[in-house]
Amino acid sequence: MIRLLMISAALLLLFGGCAQKRFEVLDLNDSEVRDLKELPQNPVAYIKNHQEHSELSASQLEYEKKYYLVWNTPVDVNVTEVMWPHRIYNASRAFYGINLKRLESSFYERMLERANFNGYMSIGKKALTVRGTDIRAFPTSRVLLKHPNKPGEGYPFDYLQNSYIAANKPLLVSHFSDDKKWAFVFSSFTSGWVKNEDLVFLTENDANVWMRAKQVHLFQDKEPIVDDEGYLFELRIGMMLPLVDENDDYYTLLAVKRRDLYTPVYKKLKIQKKYASTKPLAFSNDNIVKILFQLQKSVYGWGGMYGERDCSATMRDYFAPFGIWIGRNSSVQAKAGRVIELDGLEEDAKKALIKKEAVPFETLLYRRGHIMLYLGTYNGKIIVFQNLWGIKTRKGEQTGRVVIGRAVYSSLDIGRGVAYYDEESSLIKKLKSMNIVTLMAEKEDDNSSE
């Protein structure tokens, strides 16, 4: 546990809930999923497939600019574009609330009114998150579900859960909801609604000092930071904080909480150097193993729900410590770097092309709605690291899910051997493309030299 050097008050109320949903198989012992029984759930078993990088590319060293891009680039998005959730989630389609009843038109009308888009970009101020928080599609904590009896839908698949953002990350605030409880914000990777209580405005001078200070990259995940009066926030992989001082063993960093929305309170904290660095990590085997050990602790969290990770958040947080910036959603991530199409190929041809062209630990494999990290081969099988909800099953016309619900190391045939496994929905059959993410950095370096 990490403690602050300066005393400050920090109170956080955590609200929990529960819901019941019938799955075909909700809890299956790992021994019943062949991959999880036979394949090591440890990155060390696969790291020999990787060829180490000892030097950082120029693009990796540009990571800080992308991290603070939202503070340095004018918003070039019109109000119609940011209103996309209201065009998709409305009374013309059937969506359901937490009570599993269909949401009425009055709910959507109230959400549009509350969103107050007449005030779009009326504030335009820089801010920081003071704790990890959700980014929502509507200004509400209420859920919006598809049919709760459909496998792979209902709870926890809340379509208003846009993303999760860690503490002390930069935001640009567009405007407030009409009840002033929510702020519409732009972050470095998405936009949406956050609770006002979870952010604090910075003056232009403070923002410039924060951003221009020497930055420290953090590699420790879900480590709580507390002071003498309680919990402040938790560290997350991919965070950066300004450097105040250092000695042989520790960095002293600057963190922020708030007295109120307009009054930041700056605090100093100490981080052991083994958990941080003043530059991105090189793609060494030791570093890769260190990051994957952190990420494999994650359970599945749709859209970052409850501060957990889904498939794309896991991939984004994997590459972030190495200074490689990729988008938030799987479809965007699948376009990063050198893309090689797999769609339309037979299964054996896909496997052969992956083994020939993919770079272990640096290549993403993509199917619609899901993305994975290629780790090379093990006993002749292609191995991936992925955070997934479950395995599709089928019995006649009835479909279901075997819930995995966490980050795992698996083959592209995960689920084969499970009762009613749906062969037509196997990972290898549905793969559309692969992309070597690190070649994006090389291409940018080549362009920068012209």
PDB file of N, CA, C and O in Angstrom, residues 160-212:
ATOM      1  N   LEU A 160     -24.744   1.838 -21.961  1.00  0.00           N
ATOM      2  CA  LEU A 160     -24.399   3.219 -21.611  1.00  0.00           C
ATOM      3  C   LEU A 160     -23.011   3.305 -20.982  1.00  0.00           C
ATOM      4  O   LEU A 160     -22.521   4.411 -20.734  1.00  0.00           O
ATOM      5  N   GLN A 161     -22.386   2.163 -20.720  1.00  0.00           N
ATOM      6  CA  GLN A 161     -21.036   2.135 -20.172  1.00  0.00           C
ATOM      7  C   GLN A 161     -20.046   2.295 -21.319  1.00  0.00           C
ATOM      8  O   GLN A 161     -19.686   1.340 -21.995  1.00  0.00           O
ATOM      9  N   ASN A 162     -19.619   3.529 -21.540  1.00  0.00           N
ATOM     10  CA  ASN A 162     -18.750   3.835 -22.675  1.00  0.00           C
ATOM     11  C   ASN A 162     -17.316   3.420 -22.402  1.00  0.00           C
ATOM     12  O   ASN A 162     -16.672   2.775 -23.231  1.00  0.00           O
ATOM     13  N   SER A 163     -16.794   3.778 -21.219  1.00  0.00           N
ATOM     14  CA  SER A 163     -15.419   3.423 -20.895  1.00  0.00           C
ATOM     15  C   SER A 163     -15.149   3.746 -19.427  1.00  0.00           C
ATOM     16  O   SER A 163     -16.035   4.195 -18.698  1.00  0.00           O
ATOM     17  N   TYR A 164     -13.916   3.498 -19.034  1.00  0.00           N
ATOM     18  CA  TYR A 164     -13.425   3.816 -17.689  1.00  0.00           C
ATOM     19  C   TYR A 164     -12.147   4.615 -17.860  1.00  0.00           C
ATOM     20  O   TYR A 164     -11.344   4.335 -18.759  1.00  0.00           O
ATOM     21  N   ILE A 165     -11.943   5.610 -16.999  1.00  0.00           N
ATOM     22  CA  ILE A 165     -10.725   6.400 -17.058  1.00  0.00           C
ATOM     23  C   ILE A 165     -10.118   6.471 -15.660  1.00  0.00           C
ATOM     24  O   ILE A 165     -10.837   6.619 -14.663  1.00  0.00           O
ATOM     25  N   ALA A 166      -8.807   6.323 -15.591  1.00  0.00           N
ATOM     26  CA  ALA A 166      -8.110   6.282 -14.307  1.00  0.00           C
ATOM     27  C   ALA A 166      -8.014   7.670 -13.691  1.00  0.00           C
ATOM     28  O   ALA A 166      -8.318   8.690 -14.321  1.00  0.00           O
ATOM     29  N   ALA A 167      -7.561   7.713 -12.454  1.00  0.00           N
ATOM     30  CA  ALA A 167      -7.402   8.972 -11.721  1.00  0.00           C
ATOM     31  C   ALA A 167      -6.284   9.818 -12.307  1.00  0.00           C
ATOM     32  O   ALA A 167      -5.319   9.310 -12.887  1.00  0.00           O
ATOM     33  N   ASN A 168      -6.453  11.141 -12.152  1.00  0.00           N
ATOM     34  CA  ASN A 168      -5.428  12.132 -12.517  1.00  0.00           C
ATOM     35  C   ASN A 168      -5.079  12.114 -13.999  1.00  0.00           C
ATOM     36  O   ASN A 168      -3.930  12.358 -14.392  1.00  0.00           O
ATOM     37  N   LYS A 169      -6.078  11.807 -14.826  1.00  0.00           N
ATOM     38  CA  LYS A 169      -5.889  11.858 -16.278  1.00  0.00           C
ATOM     39  C   LYS A 169      -6.540  13.114 -16.849  1.00  0.00           C
ATOM     40  O   LYS A 169      -7.549  13.604 -16.332  1.00  0.00           O
ATOM     41  N   PRO A 170      -5.964  13.664 -17.931  1.00  0.00           N
ATOM     42  CA  PRO A 170      -6.450  14.938 -18.470  1.00  0.00           C
ATOM     43  C   PRO A 170      -7.788  14.826 -19.187  1.00  0.00           C
ATOM     44  O   PRO A 170      -8.050  13.855 -19.900  1.00  0.00           O
ATOM     45  N   LEU A 171      -8.625  15.840 -18.986  1.00  0.00           N
ATOM     46  CA  LEU A 171      -9.919  15.961 -19.642  1.00  0.00           C
ATOM     47  C   LEU A 171     -10.084  17.384 -20.157  1.00  0.00           C
ATOM     48  O   LEU A 171      -9.499  18.327 -19.611  1.00  0.00           O
ATOM     49  N   LEU A 172     -10.922  17.543 -21.172  1.00  0.00           N
ATOM     50  CA  LEU A 172     -11.408  18.855 -21.561  1.00  0.00           C
ATOM     51  C   LEU A 172     -12.916  18.838 -21.364  1.00  0.00           C
ATOM     52  O   LEU A 172     -13.616  17.992 -21.930  1.00  0.00           O
ATOM     53  N   VAL A 173     -13.417  19.764 -20.551  1.00  0.00           N
ATOM     54  CA  VAL A 173     -14.841  19.792 -20.215  1.00  0.00           C
ATOM     55  C   VAL A 173     -15.584  20.667 -21.213  1.00  0.00           C
ATOM     56  O   VAL A 173     -15.277  21.844 -21.382  1.00  0.00           O
ATOM     57  N   SER A 174     -16.588  20.070 -21.863  1.00  0.00           N
ATOM     58  CA  SER A 174     -17.410  20.798 -22.825  1.00  0.00           C
ATOM     59  C   SER A 174     -18.489  21.620 -22.125  1.00  0.00           C
ATOM     60  O   SER A 174     -18.565  22.839 -22.277  1.00  0.00           O
ATOM     61  N   HIS A 175     -19.346  20.922 -21.341  1.00  0.00           N
ATOM     62  CA  HIS A 175     -20.477  21.599 -20.701  1.00  0.00           C
ATOM     63  C   HIS A 175     -21.055  20.684 -19.628  1.00  0.00           C
ATOM     64  O   HIS A 175     -20.655  19.514 -19.518  1.00  0.00           O
ATOM     65  N   PHE A 176     -21.988  21.216 -18.852  1.00  0.00           N
ATOM     66  CA  PHE A 176     -22.642  20.459 -17.791  1.00  0.00           C
ATOM     67  C   PHE A 176     -24.029  19.987 -18.234  1.00  0.00           C
ATOM     68  O   PHE A 176     -24.674  20.606 -19.092  1.00  0.00           O
ATOM     69  N   SER A 177     -24.498  18.936 -17.596  1.00  0.00           N
ATOM     70  CA  SER A 177     -25.891  18.532 -17.738  1.00  0.00           C
ATOM     71  C   SER A 177     -26.782  19.580 -17.093  1.00  0.00           C
ATOM     72  O   SER A 177     -26.317  20.419 -16.305  1.00  0.00           O
ATOM     73  N   ASP A 178     -28.075  19.531 -17.388  1.00  0.00           N
ATOM     74  CA  ASP A 178     -28.946  20.588 -16.853  1.00  0.00           C
ATOM     75  C   ASP A 178     -29.097  20.515 -15.341  1.00  0.00           C
ATOM     76  O   ASP A 178     -29.434  21.510 -14.694  1.00  0.00           O
ATOM     77  N   ASP A 179     -28.821  19.332 -14.746  1.00  0.00           N
ATOM     78  CA  ASP A 179     -28.892  19.231 -13.287  1.00  0.00           C
ATOM     79  C   ASP A 179     -27.537  19.458 -12.622  1.00  0.00           C
ATOM     80  O   ASP A 179     -27.412  19.340 -11.397  1.00  0.00           O
ATOM     81  N   LYS A 180     -26.497  19.746 -13.423  1.00  0.00           N
ATOM     82  CA  LYS A 180     -25.140  20.072 -12.951  1.00  0.00           C
ATOM     83  C   LYS A 180     -24.430  18.896 -12.275  1.00  0.00           C
ATOM     84  O   LYS A 180     -23.351  19.070 -11.725  1.00  0.00           O
ATOM     85  N   LYS A 181     -25.002  17.707 -12.343  1.00  0.00           N
ATOM     86  CA  LYS A 181     -24.352  16.549 -11.718  1.00  0.00           C
ATOM     87  C   LYS A 181     -23.316  15.899 -12.628  1.00  0.00           C
ATOM     88  O   LYS A 181     -22.458  15.158 -12.156  1.00  0.00           O
ATOM     89  N   TRP A 182     -23.403  16.187 -13.919  1.00  0.00           N
ATOM     90  CA  TRP A 182     -22.555  15.521 -14.902  1.00  0.00           C
ATOM     91  C   TRP A 182     -21.854  16.548 -15.784  1.00  0.00           C
ATOM     92  O   TRP A 182     -22.371  17.644 -16.006  1.00  0.00           O
ATOM     93  N   ALA A 183     -20.685  16.153 -16.284  1.00  0.00           N
ATOM     94  CA  ALA A 183     -19.951  16.987 -17.237  1.00  0.00           C
ATOM     95  C   ALA A 183     -19.695  16.171 -18.501  1.00  0.00           C
ATOM     96  O   ALA A 183     -19.288  14.999 -18.419  1.00  0.00           O
ATOM     97  N   PHE A 184     -19.947  16.789 -19.662  1.00  0.00           N
ATOM     98  CA  PHE A 184     -19.574  16.132 -20.913  1.00  0.00           C
ATOM     99  C   PHE A 184     -18.119  16.471 -21.183  1.00  0.00           C
ATOM    100  O   PHE A 184     -17.734  17.646 -21.229  1.00  0.00           O
ATOM    101  N   VAL A 185     -17.290  15.429 -21.362  1.00  0.00           N
ATOM    102  CA  VAL A 185     -15.842  15.627 -21.439  1.00  0.00           C
ATOM    103  C   VAL A 185     -15.262  14.927 -22.660  1.00  0.00           C
ATOM    104  O   VAL A 185     -15.820  13.964 -23.190  1.00  0.00           O
ATOM    105  N   PHE A 186     -14.112  15.399 -23.053  1.00  0.00           N
ATOM    106  CA  PHE A 186     -13.251  14.719 -24.011  1.00  0.00           C
ATOM    107  C   PHE A 186     -12.012  14.240 -23.261  1.00  0.00           C
ATOM    108  O   PHE A 186     -11.406  15.010 -22.506  1.00  0.00           O
ATOM    109  N   SER A 187     -11.661  12.988 -23.470  1.00  0.00           N
ATOM    110  CA  SER A 187     -10.411  12.452 -22.941  1.00  0.00           C
ATOM    111  C   SER A 187      -9.493  12.173 -24.126  1.00  0.00           C
ATOM    112  O   SER A 187      -9.839  12.459 -25.275  1.00  0.00           O
ATOM    113  N   SER A 188      -8.343  11.598 -23.852  1.00  0.00           N
ATOM    114  CA  SER A 188      -7.394  11.296 -24.923  1.00  0.00           C
ATOM    115  C   SER A 188      -7.871  10.166 -25.818  1.00  0.00           C
ATOM    116  O   SER A 188      -7.340   9.971 -26.914  1.00  0.00           O
ATOM    117  N   PHE A 189      -8.904   9.411 -25.377  1.00  0.00           N
ATOM    118  CA  PHE A 189      -9.304   8.243 -26.158  1.00  0.00           C
ATOM    119  C   PHE A 189     -10.805   8.125 -26.394  1.00  0.00           C
ATOM    120  O   PHE A 189     -11.232   7.289 -27.192  1.00  0.00           O
ATOM    121  N   THR A 190     -11.619   8.941 -25.751  1.00  0.00           N
ATOM    122  CA  THR A 190     -13.059   8.888 -25.985  1.00  0.00           C
ATOM    123  C   THR A 190     -13.714  10.143 -25.426  1.00  0.00           C
ATOM    124  O   THR A 190     -13.045  11.015 -24.855  1.00  0.00           O
ATOM    125  N   SER A 191     -15.030  10.220 -25.561  1.00  0.00           N
ATOM    126  CA  SER A 191     -15.793  11.321 -24.976  1.00  0.00           C
ATOM    127  C   SER A 191     -17.045  10.758 -24.330  1.00  0.00           C
ATOM    128  O   SER A 191     -17.449   9.629 -24.610  1.00  0.00           O
ATOM    129  N   GLY A 192     -17.653  11.544 -23.464  1.00  0.00           N
ATOM    130  CA  GLY A 192     -18.863  11.106 -22.786  1.00  0.00           C
ATOM    131  C   GLY A 192     -19.058  11.837 -21.484  1.00  0.00           C
ATOM    132  O   GLY A 192     -18.432  12.873 -21.231  1.00  0.00           O
ATOM    133  N   TRP A 193     -19.906  11.270 -20.631  1.00  0.00           N
ATOM    134  CA  TRP A 193     -20.318  11.927 -19.401  1.00  0.00           C
ATOM    135  C   TRP A 193     -19.611  11.336 -18.178  1.00  0.00           C
ATOM    136  O   TRP A 193     -19.578  10.127 -18.015  1.00  0.00           O
ATOM    137  N   VAL A 194     -19.058  12.212 -17.336  1.00  0.00           N
ATOM    138  CA  VAL A 194     -18.507  11.785 -16.051  1.00  0.00           C
ATOM    139  C   VAL A 194     -19.179  12.600 -14.949  1.00  0.00           C
ATOM    140  O   VAL A 194     -19.648  13.717 -15.182  1.00  0.00           O
ATOM    141  N   LYS A 195     -19.208  12.044 -13.775  1.00  0.00           N
ATOM    142  CA  LYS A 195     -19.781  12.772 -12.643  1.00  0.00           C
ATOM    143  C   LYS A 195     -18.899  13.962 -12.285  1.00  0.00           C
ATOM    144  O   LYS A 195     -17.673  13.850 -12.216  1.00  0.00           O
ATOM    145  N   ASN A 196     -19.538  15.103 -12.018  1.00  0.00           N
ATOM    146  CA  ASN A 196     -18.783  16.298 -11.635  1.00  0.00           C
ATOM    147  C   ASN A 196     -17.913  16.057 -10.410  1.00  0.00           C
ATOM    148  O   ASN A 196     -16.810  16.609 -10.294  1.00  0.00           O
ATOM    149  N   GLU A 197     -18.392  15.221  -9.495  1.00  0.00           N
ATOM    150  CA  GLU A 197     -17.642  14.980  -8.260  1.00  0.00           C
ATOM    151  C   GLU A 197     -16.335  14.244  -8.503  1.00  0.00           C
ATOM    152  O   GLU A 197     -15.493  14.162  -7.609  1.00  0.00           O
ATOM    153  N   ASP A 198     -16.147  13.704  -9.714  1.00  0.00           N
ATOM    154  CA  ASP A 198     -14.951  12.933 -10.016  1.00  0.00           C
ATOM    155  C   ASP A 198     -13.904  13.708 -10.811  1.00  0.00           C
ATOM    156  O   ASP A 198     -12.920  13.120 -11.283  1.00  0.00           O
ATOM    157  N   LEU A 199     -14.088  15.026 -10.957  1.00  0.00           N
ATOM    158  CA  LEU A 199     -13.097  15.825 -11.675  1.00  0.00           C
ATOM    159  C   LEU A 199     -12.861  17.143 -10.966  1.00  0.00           C
ATOM    160  O   LEU A 199     -13.628  17.544 -10.081  1.00  0.00           O
ATOM    161  N   VAL A 200     -11.774  17.808 -11.356  1.00  0.00           N
ATOM    162  CA  VAL A 200     -11.462  19.129 -10.813  1.00  0.00           C
ATOM    163  C   VAL A 200     -10.878  19.971 -11.938  1.00  0.00           C
ATOM    164  O   VAL A 200     -10.090  19.485 -12.755  1.00  0.00           O
ATOM    165  N   PHE A 201     -11.308  21.239 -12.004  1.00  0.00           N
ATOM    166  CA  PHE A 201     -10.769  22.153 -13.001  1.00  0.00           C
ATOM    167  C   PHE A 201      -9.365  22.610 -12.605  1.00  0.00           C
ATOM    168  O   PHE A 201      -9.069  22.790 -11.418  1.00  0.00           O
ATOM    169  N   LEU A 202      -8.533  22.826 -13.623  1.00  0.00           N
ATOM    170  CA  LEU A 202      -7.217  23.414 -13.431  1.00  0.00           C
ATOM    171  C   LEU A 202      -7.159  24.761 -14.139  1.00  0.00           C
ATOM    172  O   LEU A 202      -7.775  24.931 -15.201  1.00  0.00           O
ATOM    173  N   THR A 203      -6.417  25.702 -13.583  1.00  0.00           N
ATOM    174  CA  THR A 203      -6.149  26.937 -14.309  1.00  0.00           C
ATOM    175  C   THR A 203      -5.220  26.620 -15.475  1.00  0.00           C
ATOM    176  O   THR A 203      -4.555  25.584 -15.499  1.00  0.00           O
ATOM    177  N   GLU A 204      -5.167  27.511 -16.436  1.00  0.00           N
ATOM    178  CA  GLU A 204      -4.259  27.307 -17.562  1.00  0.00           C
ATOM    179  C   GLU A 204      -2.823  27.171 -17.088  1.00  0.00           C
ATOM    180  O   GLU A 204      -2.060  26.336 -17.589  1.00  0.00           O
ATOM    181  N   ASN A 205      -2.434  27.980 -16.098  1.00  0.00           N
ATOM    182  CA  ASN A 205      -1.068  27.918 -15.587  1.00  0.00           C
ATOM    183  C   ASN A 205      -0.792  26.578 -14.923  1.00  0.00           C
ATOM    184  O   ASN A 205       0.247  25.944 -15.167  1.00  0.00           O
ATOM    185  N   ASP A 206      -1.717  26.121 -14.074  1.00  0.00           N
ATOM    186  CA  ASP A 206      -1.516  24.834 -13.394  1.00  0.00           C
ATOM    187  C   ASP A 206      -1.473  23.682 -14.391  1.00  0.00           C
ATOM    188  O   ASP A 206      -0.667  22.754 -14.242  1.00  0.00           O
ATOM    189  N   ALA A 207      -2.342  23.743 -15.397  1.00  0.00           N
ATOM    190  CA  ALA A 207      -2.349  22.684 -16.404  1.00  0.00           C
ATOM    191  C   ALA A 207      -1.027  22.647 -17.164  1.00  0.00           C
ATOM    192  O   ALA A 207      -0.482  21.566 -17.435  1.00  0.00           O
ATOM    193  N   ASN A 208      -0.490  23.801 -17.491  1.00  0.00           N
ATOM    194  CA  ASN A 208       0.775  23.852 -18.210  1.00  0.00           C
ATOM    195  C   ASN A 208       1.926  23.338 -17.355  1.00  0.00           C
ATOM    196  O   ASN A 208       2.798  22.605 -17.849  1.00  0.00           O
ATOM    197  N   VAL A 209       1.937  23.702 -16.085  1.00  0.00           N
ATOM    198  CA  VAL A 209       2.990  23.210 -15.182  1.00  0.00           C
ATOM    199  C   VAL A 209       2.900  21.689 -15.060  1.00  0.00           C
ATOM    200  O   VAL A 209       3.906  20.978 -15.129  1.00  0.00           O
ATOM    201  N   TRP A 210       1.685  21.186 -14.873  1.00  0.00           N
ATOM    202  CA  TRP A 210       1.466  19.736 -14.739  1.00  0.00           C
ATOM    203  C   TRP A 210       1.945  18.990 -15.990  1.00  0.00           C
ATOM    204  O   TRP A 210       2.651  17.997 -15.914  1.00  0.00           O
ATOM    205  N   MET A 211       1.559  19.502 -17.139  1.00  0.00           N
ATOM    206  CA  MET A 211       1.820  18.821 -18.410  1.00  0.00           C
ATOM    207  C   MET A 211       3.292  18.915 -18.820  1.00  0.00           C
ATOM    208  O   MET A 211       3.839  17.959 -19.399  1.00  0.00           O
ATOM    209  N   ARG A 212       3.935  20.023 -18.523  1.00  0.00           N
ATOM    210  CA  ARG A 212       5.310  20.247 -18.985  1.00  0.00           C
ATOM    211  C   ARG A 212       6.358  19.722 -18.017  1.00  0.00           C
ATOM    212  O   ARG A 212       7.552  19.683 -18.341  1.00  0.00           O
TER     213      ARG A 212
END
